[in-house]
Amino acid sequence: MNQLFDIQDFKQKSKQLLKLISEHLEQTVTEPTKKTLSWNEPDDELRFWKEFFKTGNIDDFFPEILKRTTHTHNPKYVGHQVGVTAPITLLTGMLSNLLNNGMAVYEMGMSPNAIERIVTEKLCKAIGYDSPSGGFLTSGGTLANLTALLSARKAKVPHDVWNLGHAQPLGIMVCEEAHYCVDRAAKIMGLGKKGIIKVPANRNFAIDVEQLETYYQRSIAKGIQIFAIVGSAPSTATGAYDDLEAIQQFAEKYNLWFHVDGAHGGAAIFSEKYTHLLKGAEKSDSMVIDGHKMMMMPTITTALLYRNKKHADHTFSINADYLLSETEEDEWYNSGRRTFECTKTMMCLHWYVLLKVYGEKVFGTYVTRQYDLGKEFEKLLLKEPDFEIATSPMSNILCFRYTDSNLSQEDLNEINTKVRQALLEDGEFYLVQTKLRGTLYLRTTLMNPFTTREHLESLLKKIRTRAKKLIPSRVRQ
Ligand SMILES: *Cc1c(COP(=O)(O)O)cnc(C)c1O
């Protein structure tokens, strides 16, 4: 134990690590010629760390981790939706790790429970919820969506499913393009495949609101009781925002719980320019916003907000007819009653400190810049005859591909797949791929606040060079 808690040793090690981290930040942000990742095959990576465990020098551990991970702070990181962490949140993370107040009960997190309430109230206000709104922070959009759907079932299904289970088929409605975690949540809740009513997407990959009525009627005719509808803000693959206003009206008509999955783009509530995309969310019953996506926080922290906070209190309560028991004490400070987790990290520190030090404006500025960059990237692509986009971007997510009218769809799918693999192995840029209606697209999420048009131009150049080499010789002139 003495060795484990050798504070002098800690002082020295932490100094070294902080120096390394600061240097890494400086280099990735200001010297964007560096690689975003150094690709290794999974088996090679495994072999390396097995060998390191036996013979490696622990002083090399952090440098090796840095070498063998993907660097979101590099402006040429244009891949997944993972947040580019604001440096100050590295420090709040350390504080949380030190104090380890799990927050399930008030005494094990006096400050964080109070701080979380302040943060969630600010978020509710930004969404446009009236009081008595409220919510909490939880570990990820996936868990938050499941929790919201559990709240929805408790609120809208008259039968006491929580205590008695259910025999009657229940269902939720969601766009086919929604994040897979909604499907997973519904299956965990025992709704089964038939209980997930997948509404087709329109040409722009957002929910086709014209078809809501048909799909609803078809399901209730089969005896399925629908209790909730989920809107994506935006969906993951293409970044398309659903028409939340139309969904809200539909939900109201049939007394459904309206949940907004704003894991990625809920943060647009802070952007004057793009907040219109969330019109209708202010009338939702619940909404999810990930801190670790468009709010520059470390994984994993998600806000789940309710227009009526009473619903949050009763999701996991054994009391079935809660809406009648208004006298029940509002124990806001015992956050474990509302969350799926028993113990969670002091994630509220990131939100509170960012809001206190930089203000809501910093989120607005960031979202606006990244969404603007999406539009700029679209303009660039539209100018190039050998590139095409899947759909006009509504956010900072954009799907595009290299194209050539002499090539078949099959050839193009193959070329774009190979280009993406080549880029991965090259390591300068990091981007991903997705298949939309049978067509393979390269997919970028412009998360990094230092990515510029010039970076994107050089990315296209690189893709073109690679793609041209891959064109089958039978097609080449
Ligand atoms: C990322 C994402 C999720 C999942 O959130 P996690 O925090 O990764 O669990 C859910 N829905 C949407 C729309 C997302 O973009």
Coordinates of C-alpha atoms and ligand atoms in Angstrom, one line a residue:
M1 CA 0.0 0.0 0.0
N2 CA 2.8 2.4 0.8
Q3 CA 4.2 1.9 -2.7
L4 CA 0.7 2.3 -4.2
F5 CA 0.1 5.6 -2.4
D6 CA 3.6 7.0 -2.8
I7 CA 2.7 10.6 -3.2
Q8 CA 6.1 11.8 -4.2
D9 CA 6.1 9.3 -7.0
F10 CA 2.6 10.4 -8.0
K11 CA 3.8 14.1 -8.1
Q12 CA 6.6 13.2 -10.4
K13 CA 4.6 10.9 -12.7
S14 CA 1.7 13.4 -13.0
K15 CA 4.0 16.2 -13.9
Q16 CA 5.5 14.1 -16.7
L17 CA 2.1 13.0 -18.0
L18 CA 0.7 16.5 -18.0
K19 CA 3.7 17.7 -19.9
L20 CA 3.2 14.9 -22.4
I21 CA -0.5 15.6 -22.8
S22 CA 0.1 19.4 -23.3
E23 CA 2.7 18.7 -25.9
H24 CA 0.4 16.2 -27.6
L25 CA -2.4 18.8 -27.7
E26 CA -0.1 21.5 -29.0
Q27 CA 1.3 19.2 -31.8
T28 CA -2.0 17.8 -33.0
V29 CA -3.8 21.1 -33.1
T30 CA -1.0 23.2 -34.6
E31 CA 1.0 20.8 -36.8
P32 CA -1.7 19.1 -38.8
T33 CA 0.8 17.4 -41.1
K34 CA 1.1 14.7 -38.5
K35 CA -0.8 11.5 -38.8
T36 CA -4.3 11.2 -37.3
L37 CA -3.6 7.5 -36.7
S38 CA -0.9 4.9 -37.3
W39 CA -2.8 1.9 -38.5
N40 CA -2.0 -1.6 -37.1
E41 CA -3.7 -4.9 -37.8
P42 CA -5.6 -6.0 -34.7
D43 CA -3.4 -9.1 -34.2
D44 CA -0.3 -7.0 -34.4
E45 CA -1.6 -4.6 -31.9
L46 CA -2.5 -7.5 -29.5
R47 CA 0.9 -9.0 -29.9
F48 CA 2.5 -5.6 -29.1
W49 CA 0.7 -5.2 -25.9
K50 CA 1.3 -8.8 -24.8
E51 CA 5.0 -8.3 -25.3
F52 CA 4.9 -4.9 -23.6
F53 CA 3.3 -6.5 -20.6
K54 CA 6.2 -8.9 -20.3
T55 CA 9.2 -6.7 -21.2
G56 CA 8.0 -3.1 -21.8
N57 CA 9.2 -0.2 -19.7
I58 CA 6.3 1.5 -17.9
D59 CA 7.9 4.9 -18.7
D60 CA 7.0 4.2 -22.3
F61 CA 3.4 3.3 -21.6
F62 CA 1.9 6.7 -22.2
P63 CA 3.9 7.6 -25.3
E64 CA 3.0 4.2 -26.8
I65 CA -0.7 4.8 -26.0
L66 CA -0.5 8.1 -27.8
K67 CA 1.2 6.5 -30.8
R68 CA -1.4 3.7 -31.0
T69 CA -4.7 5.6 -30.8
T70 CA -6.7 7.8 -33.1
H71 CA -6.2 11.5 -32.5
T72 CA -9.5 13.4 -32.5
H73 CA -7.6 16.7 -31.9
N74 CA -5.9 16.5 -35.3
P75 CA -7.8 18.7 -37.8
K76 CA -7.6 15.8 -40.2
Y77 CA -9.8 13.7 -38.0
V78 CA -13.1 13.8 -39.8
G79 CA -14.5 10.4 -38.9
H80 CA -16.8 9.3 -36.1
Q81 CA -19.0 11.5 -34.0
V82 CA -16.7 11.4 -30.9
G83 CA -16.2 14.8 -29.3
V84 CA -12.9 16.7 -29.5
T85 CA -12.4 17.3 -25.8
A86 CA -11.9 20.8 -24.5
P87 CA -8.7 20.8 -22.5
I88 CA -10.3 22.0 -19.3
T89 CA -12.4 18.8 -19.2
L90 CA -9.2 16.7 -18.9
L91 CA -8.9 18.4 -15.5
T92 CA -12.5 18.0 -14.4
G93 CA -12.1 14.3 -15.4
M94 CA -9.1 14.0 -13.1
L95 CA -11.1 15.5 -10.2
S96 CA -13.9 13.1 -10.7
N97 CA -11.5 10.2 -10.8
L98 CA -9.9 11.3 -7.5
L99 CA -13.0 12.0 -5.5
N100 CA -15.1 9.1 -6.9
N101 CA -18.3 10.3 -5.5
G102 CA -20.7 7.9 -7.1
M103 CA -23.8 10.1 -6.6
A104 CA -26.3 7.4 -6.0
V105 CA -27.2 9.0 -2.7
Y106 CA -26.8 12.6 -1.6
E107 CA -24.0 12.1 0.9
M108 CA -21.9 10.4 -1.8
G109 CA -22.0 13.5 -4.0
M110 CA -23.3 16.5 -2.3
S111 CA -21.8 19.0 -4.7
P112 CA -22.2 16.9 -7.9
N113 CA -25.9 16.4 -7.1
A114 CA -26.4 20.1 -6.7
I115 CA -24.3 20.9 -9.7
E116 CA -26.1 18.4 -11.9
R117 CA -29.4 20.0 -11.0
I118 CA -28.1 23.4 -12.1
V119 CA -26.7 22.0 -15.3
T120 CA -29.9 20.1 -16.3
E121 CA -32.1 23.1 -15.5
K122 CA -30.0 25.3 -17.8
L123 CA -30.4 22.6 -20.5
C124 CA -34.1 22.5 -20.1
K125 CA -34.3 26.2 -20.4
A126 CA -32.3 26.1 -23.6
I127 CA -34.6 23.5 -25.1
G128 CA -37.5 25.8 -24.3
Y129 CA -39.2 23.5 -21.7
D130 CA -41.3 25.4 -19.2
S131 CA -41.1 24.4 -15.5
P132 CA -41.6 21.9 -14.0
S133 CA -39.0 20.4 -16.3
G134 CA -35.8 18.7 -15.2
G135 CA -33.6 15.7 -15.8
F136 CA -30.3 14.1 -15.0
L137 CA -27.0 13.1 -16.5
T138 CA -26.3 9.5 -17.4
S139 CA -23.8 7.2 -19.1
G140 CA -24.4 7.6 -22.8
G141 CA -27.1 8.2 -25.4
T142 CA -27.8 4.5 -25.6
L143 CA -28.7 4.2 -21.9
A144 CA -30.5 7.6 -22.0
N145 CA -32.7 6.5 -24.9
L146 CA -33.6 3.3 -23.1
T147 CA -34.4 5.2 -19.9
A148 CA -36.6 7.6 -21.8
L149 CA -38.5 4.8 -23.4
L150 CA -39.0 3.2 -20.0
S151 CA -40.4 6.5 -18.7
A152 CA -42.6 6.6 -21.8
R153 CA -44.0 3.2 -21.1
K154 CA -44.6 4.0 -17.5
A155 CA -46.4 7.2 -18.4
K156 CA -48.5 6.1 -21.3
V157 CA -49.3 2.4 -20.9
P158 CA -52.2 2.1 -18.4
H159 CA -51.2 -1.4 -17.4
D160 CA -48.5 -1.7 -14.7
V161 CA -45.8 -3.2 -16.9
W162 CA -43.0 -2.4 -14.5
N163 CA -44.4 -4.7 -11.7
L164 CA -46.6 -7.1 -13.6
G165 CA -45.0 -7.5 -17.0
H166 CA -47.2 -7.4 -20.1
A167 CA -49.0 -9.8 -22.3
Q168 CA -50.5 -7.2 -24.7
P169 CA -48.2 -6.3 -27.6
L170 CA -46.7 -2.8 -27.2
G171 CA -44.9 -0.7 -29.7
I172 CA -42.9 2.4 -30.5
M173 CA -42.5 4.3 -33.8
V174 CA -39.2 5.4 -35.1
C175 CA -37.6 6.2 -38.5
E176 CA -35.7 3.3 -40.2
E177 CA -32.6 5.6 -40.2
A178 CA -32.5 6.0 -36.4
H179 CA -29.5 5.0 -34.4
Y180 CA -29.5 1.2 -33.7
C181 CA -29.7 1.8 -30.0
V182 CA -33.4 2.6 -30.2
D183 CA -34.0 -0.8 -31.8
R184 CA -31.9 -2.4 -29.1
A185 CA -33.8 -0.5 -26.3
A186 CA -37.1 -1.7 -27.6
K187 CA -35.9 -5.3 -27.8
I188 CA -34.5 -5.0 -24.2
M189 CA -38.0 -3.8 -23.2
G190 CA -39.4 -7.0 -24.7
L191 CA -41.3 -5.2 -27.5
G192 CA -39.9 -7.7 -30.0
K193 CA -39.4 -7.0 -33.7
K194 CA -43.1 -6.3 -34.3
G195 CA -43.1 -3.7 -31.5
I196 CA -40.5 -1.5 -33.4
I197 CA -42.5 0.2 -36.1
K198 CA -39.9 1.4 -38.5
V199 CA -41.2 4.3 -40.6
P200 CA -39.4 4.6 -43.9
A201 CA -37.1 7.6 -44.5
N202 CA -37.7 10.0 -47.3
R203 CA -35.2 10.9 -50.1
N204 CA -33.2 12.9 -47.6
F205 CA -33.0 10.1 -45.1
A206 CA -35.2 11.8 -42.5
I207 CA -38.5 10.2 -41.4
D208 CA -41.2 10.4 -44.0
V209 CA -43.9 12.1 -42.0
E210 CA -46.5 11.4 -44.7
Q211 CA -46.4 7.8 -43.8
L212 CA -46.8 8.1 -40.0
E213 CA -50.6 7.6 -40.2
T214 CA -50.5 4.5 -42.4
Y215 CA -47.9 2.8 -40.2
Y216 CA -49.7 3.7 -37.0
Q217 CA -53.1 2.4 -38.3
R218 CA -51.5 -0.7 -39.7
S219 CA -50.0 -1.5 -36.3
I220 CA -53.0 -0.8 -34.1
A221 CA -55.1 -2.9 -36.5
K222 CA -52.8 -5.8 -35.5
G223 CA -53.5 -5.1 -31.8
I224 CA -50.2 -3.4 -31.0
Q225 CA -50.6 -0.6 -28.5
I226 CA -48.2 2.2 -29.5
F227 CA -47.0 4.4 -26.7
A228 CA -44.1 6.4 -28.0
I229 CA -42.5 7.9 -31.1
V230 CA -38.9 8.9 -31.4
G231 CA -37.5 11.7 -33.6
S232 CA -33.8 11.8 -34.5
A233 CA -32.0 15.1 -34.2
P234 CA -30.2 14.1 -36.3
S235 CA -29.9 10.5 -37.4
T236 CA -26.4 9.0 -37.3
A237 CA -25.6 7.9 -40.8
T238 CA -26.4 11.0 -42.8
G239 CA -27.0 13.6 -40.1
A240 CA -30.5 14.4 -41.2
Y241 CA -32.9 16.0 -38.7
D242 CA -36.4 14.6 -38.6
D243 CA -39.3 17.0 -38.8
L244 CA -39.8 17.2 -35.1
E245 CA -42.8 19.6 -35.3
A246 CA -44.7 17.1 -37.5
I247 CA -43.8 14.2 -35.2
Q248 CA -44.9 16.2 -32.2
Q249 CA -48.3 17.0 -33.7
F250 CA -48.7 13.3 -34.6
A251 CA -47.8 12.3 -31.0
E252 CA -50.3 14.8 -29.6
K253 CA -53.0 13.5 -31.8
Y254 CA -52.6 9.9 -30.6
N255 CA -51.4 10.7 -27.0
L256 CA -48.0 9.2 -27.6
W257 CA -44.8 10.0 -25.7
F258 CA -42.6 12.1 -28.0
H259 CA -38.9 11.5 -27.4
V260 CA -36.1 13.4 -29.2
D261 CA -32.9 11.6 -29.7
G262 CA -30.6 14.6 -29.9
A263 CA -27.5 12.6 -28.9
H264 CA -25.5 14.2 -31.7
G265 CA -27.2 17.4 -32.7
G266 CA -29.3 18.4 -29.6
A267 CA -26.5 20.8 -28.9
A268 CA -27.8 22.9 -31.8
I269 CA -30.2 24.5 -29.2
F270 CA -27.2 26.8 -28.4
S271 CA -26.7 27.8 -32.1
E272 CA -28.8 30.8 -33.1
K273 CA -28.3 29.8 -36.7
Y274 CA -29.2 26.2 -36.4
T275 CA -31.6 26.0 -33.5
H276 CA -34.5 26.0 -36.0
L277 CA -33.6 22.4 -36.8
L278 CA -34.9 21.5 -33.4
K279 CA -38.3 23.3 -33.7
G280 CA -40.8 21.1 -32.0
A281 CA -38.3 19.7 -29.4
E282 CA -39.6 22.3 -26.9
K283 CA -42.9 20.3 -26.9
S284 CA -41.3 16.9 -26.6
D285 CA -41.7 14.8 -23.5
S286 CA -38.0 14.0 -23.3
M287 CA -34.8 14.7 -25.0
V288 CA -31.3 13.3 -25.0
I289 CA -28.1 15.4 -25.6
D290 CA -24.7 13.8 -25.5
G291 CA -21.9 15.9 -23.9
H292 CA -19.3 13.7 -25.6
K293 CA -20.3 14.5 -29.1
M294 CA -21.1 18.1 -30.1
M295 CA -20.3 19.6 -26.7
M296 CA -16.5 18.8 -26.5
M297 CA -16.6 16.6 -23.4
P298 CA -14.9 13.3 -22.7
T299 CA -16.8 10.1 -23.0
I300 CA -19.2 9.4 -21.6
T301 CA -21.8 11.9 -20.4
T302 CA -25.4 12.4 -21.6
A303 CA -28.2 14.7 -20.4
L304 CA -31.7 13.2 -20.4
L305 CA -34.2 16.0 -20.0
Y306 CA -37.9 15.8 -19.3
R307 CA -40.6 18.5 -20.0
N308 CA -42.2 17.2 -16.8
K309 CA -39.6 16.1 -14.3
K310 CA -42.1 14.0 -12.4
H311 CA -41.7 11.3 -15.1
A312 CA -38.0 11.1 -14.3
D313 CA -38.7 10.4 -10.7
H314 CA -41.1 7.6 -11.5
T315 CA -39.4 5.6 -14.2
F316 CA -38.0 3.0 -11.8
S317 CA -40.5 3.5 -9.0
I318 CA -42.6 0.6 -7.9
N319 CA -45.5 2.9 -7.5
A320 CA -47.8 2.4 -10.5
D321 CA -50.2 5.3 -10.3
Y322 CA -47.6 7.9 -9.7
L323 CA -49.3 10.8 -11.5
L324 CA -51.9 10.7 -8.7
S325 CA -49.4 10.8 -5.9
E326 CA -48.3 14.4 -6.3
T327 CA -47.6 14.6 -2.6
E328 CA -44.5 12.4 -2.9
E329 CA -41.4 14.2 -1.8
D330 CA -39.2 15.6 -4.6
E331 CA -35.9 14.1 -3.6
W332 CA -33.9 15.7 -6.4
Y333 CA -30.7 15.3 -4.5
N334 CA -30.8 11.5 -4.5
S335 CA -30.0 11.1 -8.1
G336 CA -29.7 7.3 -8.1
R337 CA -33.4 7.0 -7.9
R338 CA -33.8 8.3 -11.4
T339 CA -30.8 6.9 -13.2
F340 CA -30.3 3.4 -14.6
E341 CA -26.8 3.4 -13.0
C342 CA -26.3 3.0 -9.3
T343 CA -22.8 4.5 -9.3
K344 CA -21.8 7.0 -12.0
T345 CA -18.9 9.4 -12.5
M346 CA -19.1 13.0 -11.5
M347 CA -19.7 13.9 -15.1
C348 CA -21.6 17.1 -14.2
L349 CA -18.2 18.7 -13.5
H350 CA -17.5 19.0 -17.3
W351 CA -20.8 20.7 -18.0
Y352 CA -20.7 23.0 -15.1
V353 CA -17.1 24.2 -15.6
L354 CA -17.5 24.7 -19.4
L355 CA -20.7 26.7 -18.9
K356 CA -19.2 28.7 -16.0
V357 CA -15.9 29.5 -17.7
Y358 CA -16.9 29.8 -21.4
G359 CA -20.7 30.2 -21.3
E360 CA -23.4 28.7 -23.5
K361 CA -22.0 30.8 -26.3
V362 CA -19.1 28.5 -26.8
F363 CA -21.4 25.6 -27.7
G364 CA -23.3 27.8 -30.1
T365 CA -20.1 29.1 -31.8
Y366 CA -18.8 25.5 -32.1
V367 CA -22.0 24.0 -33.5
T368 CA -22.5 26.8 -36.0
R369 CA -18.9 26.6 -37.2
Q370 CA -19.0 22.8 -37.7
Y371 CA -22.4 22.9 -39.4
D372 CA -21.3 25.7 -41.6
L373 CA -18.2 23.7 -42.5
G374 CA -20.6 20.9 -43.6
K375 CA -22.2 23.2 -46.1
E376 CA -18.9 24.4 -47.3
F377 CA -17.7 20.8 -47.8
E378 CA -20.9 20.2 -49.8
K379 CA -20.1 23.2 -52.1
L380 CA -16.6 21.9 -52.7
L381 CA -18.0 18.5 -53.6
L382 CA -20.6 19.8 -55.9
K383 CA -17.9 21.6 -57.9
E384 CA -16.1 18.3 -58.6
P385 CA -17.6 16.1 -61.3
D386 CA -15.9 13.0 -60.0
F387 CA -17.5 13.3 -56.5
E388 CA -21.1 13.1 -55.5
I389 CA -23.0 13.4 -52.2
A390 CA -25.7 11.2 -50.8
T391 CA -27.9 14.1 -49.7
S392 CA -27.5 17.8 -48.8
P393 CA -26.1 17.9 -45.2
M394 CA -28.2 19.3 -42.4
S395 CA -25.4 19.1 -39.9
N396 CA -21.7 18.4 -39.8
I397 CA -22.2 14.8 -41.1
L398 CA -21.7 14.4 -44.8
C399 CA -21.7 11.2 -47.0
F400 CA -20.0 11.4 -50.3
R401 CA -18.2 9.1 -52.8
Y402 CA -15.9 9.1 -55.7
T403 CA -17.8 8.5 -58.9
D404 CA -17.1 7.9 -62.6
S405 CA -19.9 7.4 -65.1
N406 CA -17.9 4.7 -66.9
L407 CA -18.0 2.5 -63.9
S408 CA -20.8 0.2 -62.6
Q409 CA -22.3 0.6 -59.2
E410 CA -20.5 -2.5 -58.1
D411 CA -17.1 -1.2 -59.3
L412 CA -17.8 2.1 -57.5
N413 CA -18.7 0.4 -54.2
E414 CA -15.5 -1.6 -54.5
I415 CA -13.4 1.4 -55.3
N416 CA -14.8 3.5 -52.5
T417 CA -14.3 0.7 -50.0
K418 CA -10.7 0.3 -51.1
V419 CA -10.1 4.0 -50.9
R420 CA -11.4 4.1 -47.4
Q421 CA -9.1 1.2 -46.4
A422 CA -6.2 2.9 -48.1
L423 CA -6.8 6.1 -46.2
L424 CA -7.0 4.2 -42.9
E425 CA -3.6 2.6 -43.6
D426 CA -2.2 5.9 -44.8
G427 CA -3.3 7.5 -41.5
E428 CA -3.1 11.2 -42.5
F429 CA -6.9 11.6 -42.5
Y430 CA -9.4 9.6 -40.6
L431 CA -12.9 9.1 -42.1
V432 CA -15.4 6.3 -42.1
Q433 CA -17.8 4.6 -44.5
T434 CA -21.5 3.7 -44.6
K435 CA -23.8 1.9 -46.9
L436 CA -27.0 3.8 -47.8
R437 CA -29.6 1.9 -49.9
G438 CA -27.0 -0.4 -51.3
T439 CA -24.5 2.4 -52.2
L440 CA -21.2 2.7 -50.3
Y441 CA -20.4 6.2 -49.2
L442 CA -17.4 7.7 -47.5
R443 CA -18.7 9.4 -44.4
T444 CA -17.3 12.4 -42.6
T445 CA -18.3 14.0 -39.3
L446 CA -16.6 17.4 -39.0
M447 CA -16.0 17.3 -35.3
N448 CA -12.7 19.1 -35.1
P449 CA -12.9 22.9 -34.5
F450 CA -9.6 23.3 -36.4
T451 CA -10.6 21.5 -39.6
T452 CA -10.7 24.0 -42.5
R453 CA -11.7 24.0 -46.1
E454 CA -8.1 23.6 -47.1
H455 CA -7.9 20.3 -45.1
L456 CA -11.0 19.1 -46.9
E457 CA -9.6 20.1 -50.3
S458 CA -6.5 18.1 -49.6
L459 CA -8.6 15.1 -48.5
L460 CA -10.4 15.1 -51.8
K461 CA -7.2 15.3 -53.7
K462 CA -5.9 12.3 -51.8
I463 CA -9.1 10.4 -52.5
R464 CA -9.0 11.2 -56.2
T465 CA -5.4 10.0 -56.5
R466 CA -6.1 6.8 -54.7
A467 CA -9.4 6.1 -56.6
K468 CA -7.8 6.7 -60.0
K469 CA -5.2 4.0 -59.3
L470 CA -8.0 1.6 -58.4
I471 CA -10.0 1.9 -61.6
P472 CA -10.0 -1.5 -63.4
S473 CA -7.8 -1.5 -66.5
R474 CA -10.7 -2.7 -68.7
V475 CA -12.3 0.7 -68.0
R476 CA -9.3 2.9 -68.3
Q477 CA -8.8 4.6 -71.6
Ligands
LIG1 C1 -24.3 8.5 -30.9 C2 -25.7 8.4 -31.0 C3 -26.4 7.5 -30.1 C4 -25.7 6.7 -29.1 O1 -25.1 7.4 -28.0 P1 -23.9 6.9 -27.2 O2 -23.6 8.1 -26.3 O3 -22.8 6.5 -28.1 O4 -24.4 5.7 -26.4 C5 -27.8 7.5 -30.1 N1 -28.5 8.2 -31.0 C6 -27.8 9.0 -31.9 C7 -28.7 9.8 -32.9 C8 -26.5 9.1 -31.9 O5 -25.9 9.9 -32.8

